[in-house]
mmCIF file with all atom_site columns, C-alpha atoms in Angstrom:
data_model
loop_
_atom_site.group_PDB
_atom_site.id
_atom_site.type_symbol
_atom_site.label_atom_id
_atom_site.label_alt_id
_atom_site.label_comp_id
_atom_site.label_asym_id
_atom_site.label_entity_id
_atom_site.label_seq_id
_atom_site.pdbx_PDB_ins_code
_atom_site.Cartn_x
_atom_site.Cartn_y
_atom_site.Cartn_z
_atom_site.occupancy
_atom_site.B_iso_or_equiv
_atom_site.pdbx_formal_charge
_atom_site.auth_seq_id
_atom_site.auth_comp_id
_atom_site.auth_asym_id
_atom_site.auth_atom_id
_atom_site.pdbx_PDB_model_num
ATOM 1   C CA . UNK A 1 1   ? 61.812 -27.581 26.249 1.00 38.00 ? 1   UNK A CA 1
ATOM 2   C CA . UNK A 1 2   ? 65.307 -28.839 25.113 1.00 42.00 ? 2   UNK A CA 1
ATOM 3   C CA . UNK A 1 3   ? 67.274 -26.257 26.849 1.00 45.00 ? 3   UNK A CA 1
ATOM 4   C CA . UNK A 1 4   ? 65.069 -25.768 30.281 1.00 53.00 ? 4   UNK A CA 1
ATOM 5   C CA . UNK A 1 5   ? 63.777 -29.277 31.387 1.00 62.00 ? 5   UNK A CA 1
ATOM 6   C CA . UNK A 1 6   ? 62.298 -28.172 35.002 1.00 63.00 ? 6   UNK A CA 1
ATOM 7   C CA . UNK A 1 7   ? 58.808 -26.682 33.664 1.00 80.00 ? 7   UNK A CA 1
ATOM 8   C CA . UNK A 1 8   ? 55.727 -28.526 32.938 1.00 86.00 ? 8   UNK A CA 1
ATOM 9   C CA . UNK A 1 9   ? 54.694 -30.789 30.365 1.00 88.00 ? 9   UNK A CA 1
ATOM 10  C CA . UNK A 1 10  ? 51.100 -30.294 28.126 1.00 89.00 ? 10  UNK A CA 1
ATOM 11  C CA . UNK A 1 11  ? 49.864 -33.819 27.572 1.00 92.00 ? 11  UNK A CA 1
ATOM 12  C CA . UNK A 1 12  ? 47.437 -34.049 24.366 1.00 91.00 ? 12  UNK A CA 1
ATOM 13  C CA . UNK A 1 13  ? 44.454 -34.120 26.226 1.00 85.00 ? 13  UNK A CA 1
ATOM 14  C CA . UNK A 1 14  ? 42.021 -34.715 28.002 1.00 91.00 ? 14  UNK A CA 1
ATOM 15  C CA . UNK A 1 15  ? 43.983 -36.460 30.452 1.00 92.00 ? 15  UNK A CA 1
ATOM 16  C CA . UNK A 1 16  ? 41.769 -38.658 32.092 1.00 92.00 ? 16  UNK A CA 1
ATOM 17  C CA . UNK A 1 17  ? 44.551 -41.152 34.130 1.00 91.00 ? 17  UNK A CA 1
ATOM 18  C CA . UNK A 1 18  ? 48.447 -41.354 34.483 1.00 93.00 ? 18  UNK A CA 1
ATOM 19  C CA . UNK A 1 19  ? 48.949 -45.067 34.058 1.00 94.00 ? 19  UNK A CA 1
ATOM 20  C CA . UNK A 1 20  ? 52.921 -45.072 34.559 1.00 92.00 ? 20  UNK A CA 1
ATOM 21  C CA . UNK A 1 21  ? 56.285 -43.767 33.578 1.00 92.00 ? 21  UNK A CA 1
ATOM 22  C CA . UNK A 1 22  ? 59.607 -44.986 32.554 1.00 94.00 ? 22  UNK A CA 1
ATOM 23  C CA . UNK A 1 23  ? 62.887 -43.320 32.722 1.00 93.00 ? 23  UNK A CA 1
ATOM 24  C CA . UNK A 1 24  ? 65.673 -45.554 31.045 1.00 93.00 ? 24  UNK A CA 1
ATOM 25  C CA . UNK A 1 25  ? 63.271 -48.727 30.146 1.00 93.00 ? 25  UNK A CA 1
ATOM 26  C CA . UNK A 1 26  ? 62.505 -48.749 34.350 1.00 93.00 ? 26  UNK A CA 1
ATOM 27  C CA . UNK A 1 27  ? 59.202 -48.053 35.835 1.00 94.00 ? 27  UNK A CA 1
ATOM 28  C CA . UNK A 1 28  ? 59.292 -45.233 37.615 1.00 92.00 ? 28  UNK A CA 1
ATOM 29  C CA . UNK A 1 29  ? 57.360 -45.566 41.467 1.00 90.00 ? 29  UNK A CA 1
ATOM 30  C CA . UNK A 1 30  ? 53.893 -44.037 41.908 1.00 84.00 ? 30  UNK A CA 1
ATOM 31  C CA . UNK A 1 31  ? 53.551 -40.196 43.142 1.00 85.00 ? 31  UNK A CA 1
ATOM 32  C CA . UNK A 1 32  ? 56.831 -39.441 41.640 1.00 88.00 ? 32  UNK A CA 1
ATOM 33  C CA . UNK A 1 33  ? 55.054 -37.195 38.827 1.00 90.00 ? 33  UNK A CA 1
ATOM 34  C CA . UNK A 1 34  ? 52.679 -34.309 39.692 1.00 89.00 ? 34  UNK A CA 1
ATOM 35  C CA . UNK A 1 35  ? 49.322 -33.661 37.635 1.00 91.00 ? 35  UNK A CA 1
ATOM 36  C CA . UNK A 1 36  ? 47.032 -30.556 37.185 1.00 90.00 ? 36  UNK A CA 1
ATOM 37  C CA . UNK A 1 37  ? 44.746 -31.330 34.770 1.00 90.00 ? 37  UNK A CA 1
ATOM 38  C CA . UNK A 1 38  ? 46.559 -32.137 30.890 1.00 90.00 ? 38  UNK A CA 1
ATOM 39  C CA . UNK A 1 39  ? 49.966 -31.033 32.903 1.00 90.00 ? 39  UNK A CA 1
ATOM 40  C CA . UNK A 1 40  ? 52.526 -33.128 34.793 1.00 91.00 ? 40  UNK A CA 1
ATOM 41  C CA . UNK A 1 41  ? 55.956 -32.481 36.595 1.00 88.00 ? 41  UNK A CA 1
ATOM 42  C CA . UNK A 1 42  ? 58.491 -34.153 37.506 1.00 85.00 ? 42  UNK A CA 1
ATOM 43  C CA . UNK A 1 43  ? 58.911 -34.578 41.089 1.00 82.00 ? 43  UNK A CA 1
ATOM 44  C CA . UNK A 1 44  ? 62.610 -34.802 41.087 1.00 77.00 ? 44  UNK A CA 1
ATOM 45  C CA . UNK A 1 45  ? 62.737 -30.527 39.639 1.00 76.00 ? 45  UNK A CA 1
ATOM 46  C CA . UNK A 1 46  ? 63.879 -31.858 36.046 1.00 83.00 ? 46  UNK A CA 1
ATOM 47  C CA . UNK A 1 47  ? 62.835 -34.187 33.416 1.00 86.00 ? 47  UNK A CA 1
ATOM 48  C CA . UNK A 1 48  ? 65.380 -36.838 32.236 1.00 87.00 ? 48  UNK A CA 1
ATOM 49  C CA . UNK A 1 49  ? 67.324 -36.805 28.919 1.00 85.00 ? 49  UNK A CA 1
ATOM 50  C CA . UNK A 1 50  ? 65.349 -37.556 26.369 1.00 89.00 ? 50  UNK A CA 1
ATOM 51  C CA . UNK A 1 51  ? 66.415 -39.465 22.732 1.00 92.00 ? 51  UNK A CA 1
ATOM 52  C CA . UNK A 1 52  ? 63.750 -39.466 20.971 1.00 92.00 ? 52  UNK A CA 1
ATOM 53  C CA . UNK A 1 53  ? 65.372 -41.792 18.258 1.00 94.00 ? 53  UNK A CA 1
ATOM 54  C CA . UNK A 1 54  ? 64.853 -44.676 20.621 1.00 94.00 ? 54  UNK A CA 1
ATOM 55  C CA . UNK A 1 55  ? 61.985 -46.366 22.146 1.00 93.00 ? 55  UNK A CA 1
ATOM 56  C CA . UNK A 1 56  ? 60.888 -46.191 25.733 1.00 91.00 ? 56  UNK A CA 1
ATOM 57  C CA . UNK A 1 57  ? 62.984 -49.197 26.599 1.00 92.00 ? 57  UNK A CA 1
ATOM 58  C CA . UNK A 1 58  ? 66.172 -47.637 25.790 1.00 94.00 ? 58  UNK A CA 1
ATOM 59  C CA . UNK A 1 59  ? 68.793 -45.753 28.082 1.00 94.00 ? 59  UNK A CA 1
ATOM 60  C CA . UNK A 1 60  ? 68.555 -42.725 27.865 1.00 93.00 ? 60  UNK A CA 1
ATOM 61  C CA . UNK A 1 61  ? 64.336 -41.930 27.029 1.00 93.00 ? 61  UNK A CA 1
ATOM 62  C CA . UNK A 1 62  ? 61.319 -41.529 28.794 1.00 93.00 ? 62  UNK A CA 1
ATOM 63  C CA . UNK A 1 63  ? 58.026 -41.952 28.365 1.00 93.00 ? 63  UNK A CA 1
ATOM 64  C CA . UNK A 1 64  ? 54.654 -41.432 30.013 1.00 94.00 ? 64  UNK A CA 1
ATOM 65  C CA . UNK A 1 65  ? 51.548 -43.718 29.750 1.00 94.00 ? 65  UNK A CA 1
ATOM 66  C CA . UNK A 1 66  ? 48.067 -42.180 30.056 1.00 94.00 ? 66  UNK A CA 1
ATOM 67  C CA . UNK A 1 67  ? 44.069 -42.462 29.535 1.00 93.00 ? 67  UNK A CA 1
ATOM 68  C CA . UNK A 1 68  ? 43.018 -39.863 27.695 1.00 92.00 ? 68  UNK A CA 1
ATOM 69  C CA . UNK A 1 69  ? 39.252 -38.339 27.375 1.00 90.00 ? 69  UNK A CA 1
ATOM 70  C CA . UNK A 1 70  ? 36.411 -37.733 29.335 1.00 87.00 ? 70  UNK A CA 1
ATOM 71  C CA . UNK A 1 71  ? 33.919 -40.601 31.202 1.00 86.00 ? 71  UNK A CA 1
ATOM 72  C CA . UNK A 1 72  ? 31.073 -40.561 29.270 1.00 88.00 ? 72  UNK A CA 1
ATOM 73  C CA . UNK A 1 73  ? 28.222 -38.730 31.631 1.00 90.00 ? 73  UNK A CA 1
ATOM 74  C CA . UNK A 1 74  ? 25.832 -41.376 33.751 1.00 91.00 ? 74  UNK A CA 1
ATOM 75  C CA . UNK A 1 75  ? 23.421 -43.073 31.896 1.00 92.00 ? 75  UNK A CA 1
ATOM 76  C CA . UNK A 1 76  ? 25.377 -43.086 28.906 1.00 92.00 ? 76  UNK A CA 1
ATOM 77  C CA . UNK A 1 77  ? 26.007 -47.290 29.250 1.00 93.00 ? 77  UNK A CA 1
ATOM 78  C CA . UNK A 1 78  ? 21.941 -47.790 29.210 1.00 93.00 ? 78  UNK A CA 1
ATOM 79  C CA . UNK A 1 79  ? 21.552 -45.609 26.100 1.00 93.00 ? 79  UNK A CA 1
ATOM 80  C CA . UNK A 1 80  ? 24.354 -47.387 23.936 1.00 92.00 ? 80  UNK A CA 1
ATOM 81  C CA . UNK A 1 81  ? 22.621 -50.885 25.053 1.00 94.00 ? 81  UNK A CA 1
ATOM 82  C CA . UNK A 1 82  ? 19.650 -49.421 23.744 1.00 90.00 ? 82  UNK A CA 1
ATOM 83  C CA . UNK A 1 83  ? 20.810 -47.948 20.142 1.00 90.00 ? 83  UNK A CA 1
ATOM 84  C CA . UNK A 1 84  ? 23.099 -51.685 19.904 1.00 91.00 ? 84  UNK A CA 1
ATOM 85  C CA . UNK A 1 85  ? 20.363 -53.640 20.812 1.00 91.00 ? 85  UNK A CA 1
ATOM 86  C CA . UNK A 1 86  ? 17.927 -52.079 18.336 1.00 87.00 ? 86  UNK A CA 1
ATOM 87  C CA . UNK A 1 87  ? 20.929 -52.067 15.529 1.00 87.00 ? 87  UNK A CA 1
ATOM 88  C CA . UNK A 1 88  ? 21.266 -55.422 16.084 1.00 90.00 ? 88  UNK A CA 1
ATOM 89  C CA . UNK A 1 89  ? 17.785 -55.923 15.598 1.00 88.00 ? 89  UNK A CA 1
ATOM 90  C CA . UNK A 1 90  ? 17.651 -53.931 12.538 1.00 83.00 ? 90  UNK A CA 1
ATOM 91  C CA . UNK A 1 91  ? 20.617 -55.946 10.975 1.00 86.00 ? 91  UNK A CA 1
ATOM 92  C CA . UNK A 1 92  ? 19.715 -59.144 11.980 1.00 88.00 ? 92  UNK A CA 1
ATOM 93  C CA . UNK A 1 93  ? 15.692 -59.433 10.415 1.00 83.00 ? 93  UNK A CA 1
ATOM 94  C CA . UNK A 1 94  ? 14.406 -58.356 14.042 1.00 80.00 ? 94  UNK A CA 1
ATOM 95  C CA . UNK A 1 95  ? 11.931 -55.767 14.215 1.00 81.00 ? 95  UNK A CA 1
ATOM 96  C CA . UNK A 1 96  ? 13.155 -53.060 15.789 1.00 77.00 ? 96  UNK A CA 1
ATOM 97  C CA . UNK A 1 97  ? 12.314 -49.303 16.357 1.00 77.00 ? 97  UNK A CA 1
ATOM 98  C CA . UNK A 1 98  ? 14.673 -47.885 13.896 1.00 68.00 ? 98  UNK A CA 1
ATOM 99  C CA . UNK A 1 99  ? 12.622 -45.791 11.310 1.00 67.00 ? 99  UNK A CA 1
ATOM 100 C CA . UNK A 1 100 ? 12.546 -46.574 8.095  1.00 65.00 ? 100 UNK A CA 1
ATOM 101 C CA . UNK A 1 101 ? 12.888 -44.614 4.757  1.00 60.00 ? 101 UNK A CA 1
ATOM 102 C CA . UNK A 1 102 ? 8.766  -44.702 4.323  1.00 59.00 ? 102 UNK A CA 1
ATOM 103 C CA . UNK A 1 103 ? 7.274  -41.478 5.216  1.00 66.00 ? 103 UNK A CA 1
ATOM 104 C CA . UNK A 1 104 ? 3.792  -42.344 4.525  1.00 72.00 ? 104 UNK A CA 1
ATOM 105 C CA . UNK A 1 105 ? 1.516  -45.733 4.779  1.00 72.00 ? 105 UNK A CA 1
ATOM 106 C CA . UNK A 1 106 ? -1.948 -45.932 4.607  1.00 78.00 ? 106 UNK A CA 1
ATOM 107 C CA . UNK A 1 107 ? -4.144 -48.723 5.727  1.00 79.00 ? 107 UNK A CA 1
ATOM 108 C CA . UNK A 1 108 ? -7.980 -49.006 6.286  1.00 83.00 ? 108 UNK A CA 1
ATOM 109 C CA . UNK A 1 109 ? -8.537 -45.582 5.487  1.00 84.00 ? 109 UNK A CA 1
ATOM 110 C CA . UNK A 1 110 ? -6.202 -44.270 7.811  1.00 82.00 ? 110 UNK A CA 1
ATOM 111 C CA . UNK A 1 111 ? -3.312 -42.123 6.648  1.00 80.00 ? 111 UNK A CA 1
ATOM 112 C CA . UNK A 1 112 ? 0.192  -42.110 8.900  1.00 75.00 ? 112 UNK A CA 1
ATOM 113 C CA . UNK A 1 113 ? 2.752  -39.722 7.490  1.00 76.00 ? 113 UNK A CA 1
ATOM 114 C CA . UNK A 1 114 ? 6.101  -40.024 9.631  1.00 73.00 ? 114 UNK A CA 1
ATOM 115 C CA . UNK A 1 115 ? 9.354  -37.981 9.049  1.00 74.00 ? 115 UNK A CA 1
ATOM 116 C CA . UNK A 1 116 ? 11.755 -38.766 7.006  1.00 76.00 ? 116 UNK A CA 1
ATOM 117 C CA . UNK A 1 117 ? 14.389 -40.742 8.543  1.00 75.00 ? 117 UNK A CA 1
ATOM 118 C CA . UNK A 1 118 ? 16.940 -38.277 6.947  1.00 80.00 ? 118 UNK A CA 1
ATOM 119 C CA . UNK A 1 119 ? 15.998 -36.062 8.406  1.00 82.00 ? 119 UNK A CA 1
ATOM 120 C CA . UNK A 1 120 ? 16.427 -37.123 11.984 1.00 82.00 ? 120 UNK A CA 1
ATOM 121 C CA . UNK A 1 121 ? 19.847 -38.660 11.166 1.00 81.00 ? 121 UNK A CA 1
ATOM 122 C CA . UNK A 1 122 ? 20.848 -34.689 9.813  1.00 84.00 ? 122 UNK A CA 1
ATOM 123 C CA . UNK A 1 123 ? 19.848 -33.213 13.131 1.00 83.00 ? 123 UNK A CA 1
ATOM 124 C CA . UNK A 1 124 ? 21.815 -35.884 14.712 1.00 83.00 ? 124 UNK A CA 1
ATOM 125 C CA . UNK A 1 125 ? 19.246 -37.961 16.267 1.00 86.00 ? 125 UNK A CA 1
ATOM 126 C CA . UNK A 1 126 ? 19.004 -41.760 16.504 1.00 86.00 ? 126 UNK A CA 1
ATOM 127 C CA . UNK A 1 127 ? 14.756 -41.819 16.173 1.00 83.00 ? 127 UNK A CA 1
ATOM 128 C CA . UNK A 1 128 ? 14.704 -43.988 19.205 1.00 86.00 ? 128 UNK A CA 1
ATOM 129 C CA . UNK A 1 129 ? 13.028 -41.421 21.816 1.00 87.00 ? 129 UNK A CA 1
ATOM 130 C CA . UNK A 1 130 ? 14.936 -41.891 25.305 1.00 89.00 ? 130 UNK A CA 1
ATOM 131 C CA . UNK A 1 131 ? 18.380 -42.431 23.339 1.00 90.00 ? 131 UNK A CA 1
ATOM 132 C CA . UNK A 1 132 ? 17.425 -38.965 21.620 1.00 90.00 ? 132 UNK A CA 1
ATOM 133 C CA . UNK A 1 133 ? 16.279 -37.475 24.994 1.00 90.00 ? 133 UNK A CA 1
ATOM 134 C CA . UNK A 1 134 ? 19.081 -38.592 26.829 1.00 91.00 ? 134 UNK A CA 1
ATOM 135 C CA . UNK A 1 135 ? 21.823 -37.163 24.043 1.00 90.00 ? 135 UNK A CA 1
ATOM 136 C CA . UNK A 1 136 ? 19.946 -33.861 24.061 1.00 90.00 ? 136 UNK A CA 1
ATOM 137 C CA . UNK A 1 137 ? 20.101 -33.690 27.637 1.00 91.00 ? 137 UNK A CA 1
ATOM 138 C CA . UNK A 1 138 ? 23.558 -34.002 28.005 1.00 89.00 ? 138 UNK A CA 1
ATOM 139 C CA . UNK A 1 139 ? 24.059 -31.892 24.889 1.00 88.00 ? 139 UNK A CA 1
ATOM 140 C CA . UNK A 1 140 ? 21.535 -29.566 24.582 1.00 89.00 ? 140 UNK A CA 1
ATOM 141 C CA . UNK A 1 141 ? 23.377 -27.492 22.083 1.00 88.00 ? 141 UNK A CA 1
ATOM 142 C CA . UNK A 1 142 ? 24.123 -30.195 19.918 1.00 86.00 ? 142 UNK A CA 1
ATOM 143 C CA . UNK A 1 143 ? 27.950 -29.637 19.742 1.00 86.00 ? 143 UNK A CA 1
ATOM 144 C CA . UNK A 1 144 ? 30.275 -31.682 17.944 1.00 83.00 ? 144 UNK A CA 1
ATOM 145 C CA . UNK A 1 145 ? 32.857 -31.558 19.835 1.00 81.00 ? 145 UNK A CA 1
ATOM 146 C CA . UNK A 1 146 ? 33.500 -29.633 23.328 1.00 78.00 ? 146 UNK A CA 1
ATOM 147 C CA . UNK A 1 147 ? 34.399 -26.021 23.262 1.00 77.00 ? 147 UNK A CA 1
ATOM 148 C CA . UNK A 1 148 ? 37.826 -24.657 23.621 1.00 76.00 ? 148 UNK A CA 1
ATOM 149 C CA . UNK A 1 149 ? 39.546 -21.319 24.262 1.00 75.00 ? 149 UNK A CA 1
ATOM 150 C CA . UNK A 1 150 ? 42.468 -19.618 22.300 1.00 75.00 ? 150 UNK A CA 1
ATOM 151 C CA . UNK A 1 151 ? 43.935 -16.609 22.257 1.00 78.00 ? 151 UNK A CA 1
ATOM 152 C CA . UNK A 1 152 ? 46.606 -15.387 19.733 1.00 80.00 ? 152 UNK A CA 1
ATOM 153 C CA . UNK A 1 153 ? 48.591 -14.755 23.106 1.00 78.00 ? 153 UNK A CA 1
ATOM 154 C CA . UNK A 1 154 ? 48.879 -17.815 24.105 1.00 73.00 ? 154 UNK A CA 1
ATOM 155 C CA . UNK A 1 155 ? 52.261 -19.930 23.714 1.00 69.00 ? 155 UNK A CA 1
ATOM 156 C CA . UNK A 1 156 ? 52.169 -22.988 21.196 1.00 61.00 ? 156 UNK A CA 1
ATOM 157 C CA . UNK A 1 157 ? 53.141 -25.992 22.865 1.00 55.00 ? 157 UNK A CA 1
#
């Protein structure tokens, strides 16, 4: 990038928003940077000098302001206000739906056995159903993290 400064730029992504950019410490106008996806140009054909000794107020840098990541799928606002509410209730004396470490009670002759709460917490479950139905059904594979593609071919940015 030092010696050709017209190509494009990889942002760390996911780039959700471009907030701004400065050139110089100024604020550069709206619609003067193009976006495709996690990669921006320059609207002008070349990026500015760039010192990277000195901050983004200085002569001489430039910087570029961003959100980054993914909105969280529809829904997802209910279920947190559901799992809060219910640790809330579990740290504050409040019954709550949370299950506990017993796996078996018995009272009047009548025998319960539940799961062990470890257990649900490995498979990465909460125990409250509709938060647990609700993660599985945006992430019915139960990944980590999302998927991502690389080849040995590829250039290293």
């Amino acid at each position: 990038m030092a010696c050709d400064r017209s190509g494009s730029i990889l942002l760390p992504g996911p780039v959700h928003t471009i907030l701004g950019w400065v050139v110089d410490g100024q604020e550069m106008p709206d619609g003067t940077l193009n976006r495709d996806g996690d990669r921006v140009w320059s609207r002008t054909g070349t990026w500015p000098q760039q010192d990277l000794s000195l901050p983004t107020t200085e002569y001489g840098t430039w910087g570029i302001r961003y959100q980054r990541g993914l909105l969280p799928p529809p829904g997802a606002d209910g279920m947190v206000a559901n799992l809060a509410k219910e640790i809330l209730a579990a740290t504050s004396g409040g019954t709550c739906r949370l299950p506990q470490r017993a796996t078996q009670v018995q009272r009047q002759g009548v025998t319960v056995q539940m799961v062990d709460p470890q257990a649900i917490y490995d498979t990465g479950s909460t125990g409250i159903t509709e938060v647990d139905l609700w993660i599985r059904a945006h992430n019915p594979y139960r990944q980590a993290q999302p998927s991502v593609v690389w080849s040995p071919d590829q250039e290293v940015w």
